[in-house]
Tab-separated table of C-alpha atoms in Angstrom:
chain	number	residue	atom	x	y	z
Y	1	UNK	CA	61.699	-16.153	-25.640
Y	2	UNK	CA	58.508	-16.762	-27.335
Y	3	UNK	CA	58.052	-19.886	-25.749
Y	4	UNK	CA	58.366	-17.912	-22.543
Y	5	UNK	CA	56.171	-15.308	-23.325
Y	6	UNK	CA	53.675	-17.939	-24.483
Y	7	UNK	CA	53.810	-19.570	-21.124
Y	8	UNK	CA	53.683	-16.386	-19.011
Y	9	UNK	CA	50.410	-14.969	-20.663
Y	10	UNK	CA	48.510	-18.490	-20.033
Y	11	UNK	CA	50.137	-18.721	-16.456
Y	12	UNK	CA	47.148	-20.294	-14.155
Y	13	UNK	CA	45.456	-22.614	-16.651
Y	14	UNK	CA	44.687	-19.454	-18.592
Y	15	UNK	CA	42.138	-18.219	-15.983
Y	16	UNK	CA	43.081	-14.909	-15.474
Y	17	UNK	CA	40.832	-12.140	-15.766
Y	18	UNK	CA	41.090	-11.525	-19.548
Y	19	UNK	CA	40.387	-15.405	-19.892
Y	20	UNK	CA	37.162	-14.623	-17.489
Y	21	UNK	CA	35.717	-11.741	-19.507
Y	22	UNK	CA	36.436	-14.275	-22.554
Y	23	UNK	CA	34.064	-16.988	-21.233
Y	24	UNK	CA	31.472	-14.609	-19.932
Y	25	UNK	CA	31.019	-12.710	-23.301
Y	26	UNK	CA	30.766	-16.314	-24.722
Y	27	UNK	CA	28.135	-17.567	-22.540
Y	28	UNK	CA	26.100	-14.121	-23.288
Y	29	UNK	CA	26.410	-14.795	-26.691
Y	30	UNK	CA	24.961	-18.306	-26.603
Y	31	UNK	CA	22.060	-17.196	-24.125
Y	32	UNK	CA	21.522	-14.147	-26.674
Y	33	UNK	CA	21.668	-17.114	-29.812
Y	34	UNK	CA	19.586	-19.299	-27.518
Y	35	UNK	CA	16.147	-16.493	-27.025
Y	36	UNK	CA	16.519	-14.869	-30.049
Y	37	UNK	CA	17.548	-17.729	-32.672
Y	38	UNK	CA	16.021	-17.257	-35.814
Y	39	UNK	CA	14.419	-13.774	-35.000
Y	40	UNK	CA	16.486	-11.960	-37.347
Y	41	UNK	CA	15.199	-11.842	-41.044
Y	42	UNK	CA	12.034	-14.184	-40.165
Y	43	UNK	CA	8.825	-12.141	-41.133
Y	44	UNK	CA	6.835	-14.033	-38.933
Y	45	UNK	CA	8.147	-12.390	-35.591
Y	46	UNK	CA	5.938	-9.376	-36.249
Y	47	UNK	CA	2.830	-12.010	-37.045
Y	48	UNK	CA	2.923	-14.186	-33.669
Y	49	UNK	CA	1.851	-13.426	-30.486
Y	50	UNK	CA	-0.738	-11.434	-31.777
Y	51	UNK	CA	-3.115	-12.542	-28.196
Y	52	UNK	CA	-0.445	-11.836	-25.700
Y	53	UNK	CA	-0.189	-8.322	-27.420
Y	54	UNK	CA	-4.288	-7.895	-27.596
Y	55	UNK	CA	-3.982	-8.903	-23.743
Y	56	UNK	CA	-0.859	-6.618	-22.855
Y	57	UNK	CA	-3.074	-3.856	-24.311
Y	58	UNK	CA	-6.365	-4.473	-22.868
Y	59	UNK	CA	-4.181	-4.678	-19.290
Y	60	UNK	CA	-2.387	-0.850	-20.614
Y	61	UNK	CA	-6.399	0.089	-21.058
Y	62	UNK	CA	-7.530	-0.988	-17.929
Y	63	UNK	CA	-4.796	0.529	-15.622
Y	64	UNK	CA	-5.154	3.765	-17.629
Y	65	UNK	CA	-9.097	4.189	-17.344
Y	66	UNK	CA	-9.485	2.055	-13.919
Y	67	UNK	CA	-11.618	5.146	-12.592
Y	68	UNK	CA	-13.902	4.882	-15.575
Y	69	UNK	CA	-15.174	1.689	-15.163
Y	70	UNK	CA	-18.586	1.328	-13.800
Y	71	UNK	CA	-19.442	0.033	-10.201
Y	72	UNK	CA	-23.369	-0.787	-11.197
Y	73	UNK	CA	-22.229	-4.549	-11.366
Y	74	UNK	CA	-20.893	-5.917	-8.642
Y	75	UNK	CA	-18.699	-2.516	-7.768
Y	76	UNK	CA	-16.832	-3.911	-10.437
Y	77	UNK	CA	-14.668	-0.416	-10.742
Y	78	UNK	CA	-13.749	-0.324	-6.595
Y	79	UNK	CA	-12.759	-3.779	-6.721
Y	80	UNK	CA	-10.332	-3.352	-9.663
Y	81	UNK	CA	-8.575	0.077	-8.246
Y	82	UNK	CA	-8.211	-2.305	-4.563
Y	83	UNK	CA	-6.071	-4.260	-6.321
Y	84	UNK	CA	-4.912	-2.370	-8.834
Y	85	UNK	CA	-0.907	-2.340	-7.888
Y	86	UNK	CA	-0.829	-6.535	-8.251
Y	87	UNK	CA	-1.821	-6.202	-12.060
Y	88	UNK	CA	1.376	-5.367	-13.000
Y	89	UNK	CA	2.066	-8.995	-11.869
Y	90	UNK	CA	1.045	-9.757	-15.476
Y	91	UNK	CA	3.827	-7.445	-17.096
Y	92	UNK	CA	7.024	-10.070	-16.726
Y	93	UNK	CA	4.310	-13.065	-17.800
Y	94	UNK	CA	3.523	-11.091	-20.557
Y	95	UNK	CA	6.904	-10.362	-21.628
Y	96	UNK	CA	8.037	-13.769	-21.441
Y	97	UNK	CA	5.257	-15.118	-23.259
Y	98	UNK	CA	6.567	-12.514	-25.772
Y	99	UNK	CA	10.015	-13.875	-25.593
Y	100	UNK	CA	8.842	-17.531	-26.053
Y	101	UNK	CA	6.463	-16.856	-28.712
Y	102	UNK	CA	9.230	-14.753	-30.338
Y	103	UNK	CA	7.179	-12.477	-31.061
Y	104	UNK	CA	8.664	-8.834	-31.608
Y	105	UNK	CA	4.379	-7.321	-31.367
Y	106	UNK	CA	3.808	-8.813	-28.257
Y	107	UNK	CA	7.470	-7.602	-26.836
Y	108	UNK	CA	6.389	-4.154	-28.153
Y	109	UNK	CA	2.893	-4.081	-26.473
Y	110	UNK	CA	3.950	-5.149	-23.111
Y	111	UNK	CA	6.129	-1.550	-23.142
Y	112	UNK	CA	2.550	0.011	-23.214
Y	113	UNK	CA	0.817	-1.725	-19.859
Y	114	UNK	CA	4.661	-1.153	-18.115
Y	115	UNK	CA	4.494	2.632	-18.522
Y	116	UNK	CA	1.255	3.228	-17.376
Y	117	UNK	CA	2.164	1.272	-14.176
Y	118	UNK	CA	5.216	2.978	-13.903
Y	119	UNK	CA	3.201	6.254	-14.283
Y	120	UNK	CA	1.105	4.955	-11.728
Y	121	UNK	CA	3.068	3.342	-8.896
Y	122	UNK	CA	6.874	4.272	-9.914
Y	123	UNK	CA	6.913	6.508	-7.073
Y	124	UNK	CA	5.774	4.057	-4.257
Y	125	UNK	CA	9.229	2.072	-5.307
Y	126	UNK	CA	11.524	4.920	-3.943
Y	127	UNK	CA	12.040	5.678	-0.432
Y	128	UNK	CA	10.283	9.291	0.507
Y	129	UNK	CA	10.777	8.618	4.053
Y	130	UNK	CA	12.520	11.494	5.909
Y	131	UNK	CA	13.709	11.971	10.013
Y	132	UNK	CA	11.752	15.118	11.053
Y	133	UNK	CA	8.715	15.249	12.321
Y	134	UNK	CA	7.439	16.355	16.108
Y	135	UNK	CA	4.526	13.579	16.372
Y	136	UNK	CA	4.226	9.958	16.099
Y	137	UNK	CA	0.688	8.657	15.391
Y	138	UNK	CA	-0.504	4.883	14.579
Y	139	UNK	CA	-3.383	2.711	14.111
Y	140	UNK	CA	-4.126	-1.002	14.360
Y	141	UNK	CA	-7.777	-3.120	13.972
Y	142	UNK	CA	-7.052	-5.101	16.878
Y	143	UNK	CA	-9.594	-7.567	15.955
Y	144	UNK	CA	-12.544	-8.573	18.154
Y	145	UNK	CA	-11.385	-12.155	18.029
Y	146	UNK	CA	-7.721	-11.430	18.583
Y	147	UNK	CA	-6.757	-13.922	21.372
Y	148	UNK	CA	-4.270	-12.302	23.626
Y	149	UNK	CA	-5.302	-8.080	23.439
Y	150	UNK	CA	-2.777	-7.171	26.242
Y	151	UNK	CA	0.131	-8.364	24.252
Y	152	UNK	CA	-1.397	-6.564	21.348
Y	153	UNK	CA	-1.409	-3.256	23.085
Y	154	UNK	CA	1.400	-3.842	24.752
Y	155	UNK	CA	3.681	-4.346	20.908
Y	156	UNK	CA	1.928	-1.436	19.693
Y	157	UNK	CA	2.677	0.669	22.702
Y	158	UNK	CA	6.171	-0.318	22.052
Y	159	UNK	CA	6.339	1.376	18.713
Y	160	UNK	CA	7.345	4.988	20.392
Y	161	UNK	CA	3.657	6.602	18.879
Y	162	UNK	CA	2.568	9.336	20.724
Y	163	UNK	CA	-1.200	9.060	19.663
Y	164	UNK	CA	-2.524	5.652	19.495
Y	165	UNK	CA	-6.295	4.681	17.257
Y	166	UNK	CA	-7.560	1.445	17.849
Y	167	UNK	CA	-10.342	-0.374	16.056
Y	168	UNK	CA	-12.721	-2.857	16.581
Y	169	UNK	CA	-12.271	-3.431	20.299
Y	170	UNK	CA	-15.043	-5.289	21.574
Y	171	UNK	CA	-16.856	-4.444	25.073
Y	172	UNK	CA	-15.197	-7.564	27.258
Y	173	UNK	CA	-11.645	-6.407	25.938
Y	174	UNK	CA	-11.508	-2.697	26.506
Y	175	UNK	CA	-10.661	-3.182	30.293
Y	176	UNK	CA	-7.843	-5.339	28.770
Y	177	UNK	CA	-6.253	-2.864	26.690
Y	178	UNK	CA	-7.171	0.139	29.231
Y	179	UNK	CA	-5.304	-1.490	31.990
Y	180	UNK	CA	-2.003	-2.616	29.678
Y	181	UNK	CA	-2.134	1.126	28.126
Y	182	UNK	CA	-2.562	2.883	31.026
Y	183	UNK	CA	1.575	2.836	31.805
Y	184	UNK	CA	2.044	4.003	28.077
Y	185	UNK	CA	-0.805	7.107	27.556
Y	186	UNK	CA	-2.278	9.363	30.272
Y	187	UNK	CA	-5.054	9.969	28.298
Y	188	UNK	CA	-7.751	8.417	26.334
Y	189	UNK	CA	-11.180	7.768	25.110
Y	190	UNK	CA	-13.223	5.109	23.749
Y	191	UNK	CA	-16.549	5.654	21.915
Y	192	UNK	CA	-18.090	2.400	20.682
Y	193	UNK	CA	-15.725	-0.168	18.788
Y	194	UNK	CA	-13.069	2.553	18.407
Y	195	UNK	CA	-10.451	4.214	20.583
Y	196	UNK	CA	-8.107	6.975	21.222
Y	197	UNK	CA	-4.756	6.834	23.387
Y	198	UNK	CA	-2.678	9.973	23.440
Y	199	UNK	CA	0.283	10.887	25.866
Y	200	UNK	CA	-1.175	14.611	25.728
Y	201	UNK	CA	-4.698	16.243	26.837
Y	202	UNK	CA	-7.678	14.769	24.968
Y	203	UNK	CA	-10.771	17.684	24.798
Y	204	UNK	CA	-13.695	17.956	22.804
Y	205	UNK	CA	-14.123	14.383	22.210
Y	206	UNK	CA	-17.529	13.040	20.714
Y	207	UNK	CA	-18.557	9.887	18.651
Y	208	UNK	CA	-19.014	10.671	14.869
Y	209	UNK	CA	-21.999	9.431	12.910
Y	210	UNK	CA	-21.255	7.556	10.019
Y	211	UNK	CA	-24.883	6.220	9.634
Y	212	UNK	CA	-24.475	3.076	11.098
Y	213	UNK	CA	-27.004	2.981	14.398
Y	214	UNK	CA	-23.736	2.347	16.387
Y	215	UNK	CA	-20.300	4.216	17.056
Y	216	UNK	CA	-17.522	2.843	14.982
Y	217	UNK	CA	-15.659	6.556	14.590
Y	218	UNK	CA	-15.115	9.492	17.129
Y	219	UNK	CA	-12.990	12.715	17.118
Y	220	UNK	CA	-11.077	14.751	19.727
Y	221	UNK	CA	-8.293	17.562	19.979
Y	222	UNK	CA	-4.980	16.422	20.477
Y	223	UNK	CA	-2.576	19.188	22.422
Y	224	UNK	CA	0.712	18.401	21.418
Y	225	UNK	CA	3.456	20.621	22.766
Y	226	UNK	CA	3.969	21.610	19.053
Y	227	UNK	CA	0.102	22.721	18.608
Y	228	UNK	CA	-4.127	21.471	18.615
Y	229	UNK	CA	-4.827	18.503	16.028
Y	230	UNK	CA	-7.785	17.283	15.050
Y	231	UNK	CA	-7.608	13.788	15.624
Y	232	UNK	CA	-10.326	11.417	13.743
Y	233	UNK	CA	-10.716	7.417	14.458
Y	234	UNK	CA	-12.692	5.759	11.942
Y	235	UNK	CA	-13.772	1.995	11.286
Y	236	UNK	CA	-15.494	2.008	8.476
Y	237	UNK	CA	-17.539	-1.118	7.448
Y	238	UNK	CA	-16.466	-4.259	5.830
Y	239	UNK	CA	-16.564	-5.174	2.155
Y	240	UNK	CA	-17.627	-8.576	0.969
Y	241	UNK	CA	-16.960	-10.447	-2.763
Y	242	UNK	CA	-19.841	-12.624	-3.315
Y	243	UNK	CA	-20.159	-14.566	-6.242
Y	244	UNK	CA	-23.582	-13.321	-7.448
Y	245	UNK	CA	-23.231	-9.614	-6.144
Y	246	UNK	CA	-19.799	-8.954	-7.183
Y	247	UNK	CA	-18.278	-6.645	-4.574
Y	248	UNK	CA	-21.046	-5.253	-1.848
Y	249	UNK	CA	-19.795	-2.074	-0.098
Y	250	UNK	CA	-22.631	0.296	-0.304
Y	251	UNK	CA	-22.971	0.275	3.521
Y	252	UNK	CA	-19.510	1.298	3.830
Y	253	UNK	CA	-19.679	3.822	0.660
Y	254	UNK	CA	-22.577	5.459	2.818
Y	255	UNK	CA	-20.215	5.716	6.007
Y	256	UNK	CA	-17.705	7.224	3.662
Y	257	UNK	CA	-19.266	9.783	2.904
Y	258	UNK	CA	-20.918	10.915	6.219
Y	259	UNK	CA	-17.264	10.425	7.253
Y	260	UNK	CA	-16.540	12.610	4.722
Y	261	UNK	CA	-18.795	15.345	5.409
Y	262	UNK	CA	-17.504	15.286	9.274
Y	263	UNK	CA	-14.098	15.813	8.417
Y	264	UNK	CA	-15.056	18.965	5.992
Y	265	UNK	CA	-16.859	20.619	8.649
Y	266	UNK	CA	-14.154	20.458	11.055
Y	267	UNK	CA	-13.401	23.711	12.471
Y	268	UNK	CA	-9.195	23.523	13.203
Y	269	UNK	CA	-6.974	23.509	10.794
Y	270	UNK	CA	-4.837	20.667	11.413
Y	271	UNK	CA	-6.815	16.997	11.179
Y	272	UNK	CA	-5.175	13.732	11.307
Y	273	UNK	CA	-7.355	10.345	10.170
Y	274	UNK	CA	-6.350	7.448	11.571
Y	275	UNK	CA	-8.130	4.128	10.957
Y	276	UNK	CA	-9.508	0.594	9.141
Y	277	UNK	CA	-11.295	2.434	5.457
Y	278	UNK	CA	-11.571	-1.558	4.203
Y	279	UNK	CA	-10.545	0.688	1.055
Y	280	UNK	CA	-7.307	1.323	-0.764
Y	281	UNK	CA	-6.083	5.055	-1.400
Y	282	UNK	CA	-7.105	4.457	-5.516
Y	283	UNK	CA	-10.692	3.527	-4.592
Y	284	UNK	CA	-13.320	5.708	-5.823
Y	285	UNK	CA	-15.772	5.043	-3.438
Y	286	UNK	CA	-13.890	7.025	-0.792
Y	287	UNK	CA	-13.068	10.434	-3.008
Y	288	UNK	CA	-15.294	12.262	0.275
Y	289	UNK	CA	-12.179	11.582	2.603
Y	290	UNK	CA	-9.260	11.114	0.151
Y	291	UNK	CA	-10.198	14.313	-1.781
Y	292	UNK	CA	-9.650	16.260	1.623
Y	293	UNK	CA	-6.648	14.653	2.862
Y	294	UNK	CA	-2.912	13.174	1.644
Y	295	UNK	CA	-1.578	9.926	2.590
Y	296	UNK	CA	1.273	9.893	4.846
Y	297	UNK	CA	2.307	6.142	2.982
Y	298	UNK	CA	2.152	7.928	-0.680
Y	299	UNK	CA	3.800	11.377	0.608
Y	300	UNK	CA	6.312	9.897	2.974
Y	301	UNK	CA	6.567	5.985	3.037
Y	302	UNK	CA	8.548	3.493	0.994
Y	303	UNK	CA	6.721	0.535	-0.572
Y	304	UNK	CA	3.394	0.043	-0.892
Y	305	UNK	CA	2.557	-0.210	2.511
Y	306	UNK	CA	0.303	-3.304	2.814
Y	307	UNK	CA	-1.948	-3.801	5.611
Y	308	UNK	CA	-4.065	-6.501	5.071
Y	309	UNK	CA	-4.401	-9.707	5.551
Y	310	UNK	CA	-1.411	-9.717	8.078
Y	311	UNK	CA	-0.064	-13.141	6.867
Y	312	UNK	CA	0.360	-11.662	3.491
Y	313	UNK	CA	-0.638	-8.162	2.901
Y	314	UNK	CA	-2.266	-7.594	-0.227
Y	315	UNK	CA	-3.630	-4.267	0.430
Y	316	UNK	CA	-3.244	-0.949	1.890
Y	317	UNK	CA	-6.667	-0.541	3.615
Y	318	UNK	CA	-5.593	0.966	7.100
Y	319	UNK	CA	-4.731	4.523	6.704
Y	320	UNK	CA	-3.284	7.741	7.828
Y	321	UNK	CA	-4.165	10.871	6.580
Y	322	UNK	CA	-3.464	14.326	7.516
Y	323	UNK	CA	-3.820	17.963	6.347
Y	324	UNK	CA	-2.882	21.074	7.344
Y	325	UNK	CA	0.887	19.067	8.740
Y	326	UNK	CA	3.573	17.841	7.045
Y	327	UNK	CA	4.284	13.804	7.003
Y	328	UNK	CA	8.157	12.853	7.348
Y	329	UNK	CA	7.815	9.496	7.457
Y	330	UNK	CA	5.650	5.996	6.824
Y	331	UNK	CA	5.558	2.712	7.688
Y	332	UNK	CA	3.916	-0.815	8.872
Y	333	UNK	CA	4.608	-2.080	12.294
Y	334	UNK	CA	5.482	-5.666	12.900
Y	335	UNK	CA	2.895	-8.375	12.863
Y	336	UNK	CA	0.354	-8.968	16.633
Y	337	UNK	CA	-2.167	-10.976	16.797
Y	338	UNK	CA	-4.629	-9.258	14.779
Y	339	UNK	CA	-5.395	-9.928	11.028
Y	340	UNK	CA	-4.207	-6.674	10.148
Y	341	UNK	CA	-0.840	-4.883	10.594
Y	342	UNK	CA	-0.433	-1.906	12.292
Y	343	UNK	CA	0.581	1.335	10.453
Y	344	UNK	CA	2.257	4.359	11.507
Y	345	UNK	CA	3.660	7.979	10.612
Y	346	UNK	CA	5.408	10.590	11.693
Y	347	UNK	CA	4.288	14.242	11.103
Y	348	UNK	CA	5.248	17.299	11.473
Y	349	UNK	CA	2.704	20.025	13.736
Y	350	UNK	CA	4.506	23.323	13.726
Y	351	UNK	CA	4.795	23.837	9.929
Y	352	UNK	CA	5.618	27.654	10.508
Y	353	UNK	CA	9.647	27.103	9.711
């Protein structure tokens, strides 16, 4: 009977599921023995690593007071906050390093810099994104050079939005994307380099000077069966990084805020921006229009939202804000044959229920 019993409980080679959970808590335990061998009881794991903690807390430091530092040199403080979300890249090298270097300071400091992103961009990991909403707006920098603007407007057409911003469309296109719109939106307007295409009546549209010498934004009330919007397109001007001057964007700074200063004269109560800021949400440089409006991405997206480049988005610098409506929803459209993605929302008008 023993020998029976004996046999029964190692029936299959002994690979049932108690032999399983046998193996697996063995393996753990050598992976365990393999990182942390010799940690216990050796002084020195509080003693190394001390750079990889000095750099986890100079990376904590920076994330924390990114709006503190200066942009006299080389707009050294905008270009940090542009990127800011990719610096917590660093976090997992850091920790490893820590790991490695078995080094219980440096796996201590890296908690720090992982907070403060957490603090700071936790809530772009969760989905906000909700199915309300009674109108669809996008945008999309079409790109002067983009080399087939019919099939652009006719993928972005395709998306469902009811208002429509385009950017950068130069002179010899516009005919282009009039004529493969036309099916799509009843009405529209184009002032300059920018455009408006909108499925409801267009009034009161004008260009909007952002002290350029040329028209790269307009404005013009939207009717939508739910109420009057505000509608605002807006290109403002390109950034460079140059070696010697850091990163130039006083031009577009100046548009900014004469942007700005448009949108807080406006006279209805519902405004929508839709457009190419060549600036990221976390940018200082563009508190005159961020200080006014929300982001439908950070109130109702999921994700970061990258815009920009298109072949691998690295930054968020086409954007739709609103105030005075509610957004329900955010997100990028696929990829055309611009350098930038598209970017769209859904918002709710009629916030009286």
């Amino acid at each position: 009977m023993a020998q029976q019993a004996y046999m029964t409980e190692t029936d299959n080679g002994g690979s049932g599921p108690e032999h399983q959970r046998s193996r697996l808590r063995r393996l753990l335990s050598r992976l365990r023995g393999g990182l942390f061998d010799g940690w216990r009881g050796d002084p020195r794991v509080w003693r190394r690593g001390i750079v990889t903690a000095v750099i986890a807390l100079l990376l904590a430091l920076v994330m924390l007071v990114h709006s503190r530092i200066p942009n006299r040199v080389g707009n050294l403080g905008s270009l940090t906050e542009t990127f800011l979300p990719w610096l917590g890249l660093l976090i997992p090298v850091l920790l490893v390093l820590g790991v490695v270097r078995k080094s219980a300071t440096a796996l201590i400091a890296v908690v720090l810099p992982a907070i403060v992103w957490l603090n700071l961009f936790g809530g772009l990991l969760t989905d906000r994104t909700g199915s309300g909403g009674d109108l669809m707006v996008a945008t999309h920098n079409v790109n002067a050079d983009n080399p087939d603007p019919a099939d652009t407007a006719r993928d972005v057409a395709a998306s469902g939005a009811d208002v429509l911003a385009l950017e950068e469309l130069k002179a010899s296109a516009v005919p282009v994307y009039e004529k493969a719109l036309a099916s799509t939106y009843k009405y529209h307007s184009v002032q300059g380099t920018v455009g408006l295409w909108s499925k409801y009546p267009l009034t009161g549209v004008r260009a909007v000077d952002i002290k350029l010498g040329w028209t790269r934004a307009m404005r013009a009330t939207v009717t939508a069966p739910s109420g009057q919007v505000a509608v605002y397109v807006a290109h403002l001007p390109s950034v460079r990084v140059k070696l010697k001057a850091g990163f130039t964007a006083r031009q577009r700074d100046k548009s900014a805020d004469a942007l700005g200063e448009a949108i807080a004269d406006e006279t209805l109560r519902r405004v929508v921006l839709l457009g190419d800021l060549n600036g990221t949400m976390n940018d200082r440089s563009l508190n005159a229009v961020t200080s006014q409006l929300r982001s439908t991405q950070g109130a109702a997206g999921s994700g970061f939202g990258f815009s920009w480049p298109a072949s691998f988005p690295m930054a968020r610098i086409d954007q739709i804000m609103v105030k005075g409506v509610e957004p329900e929803s955010s997100w990028t459209l696929p990829e055309t044959g611009s350098d930038h993605l598209p970017v769209a929302a859904r918002v709710k008008v009629d916030t009286s229920s």
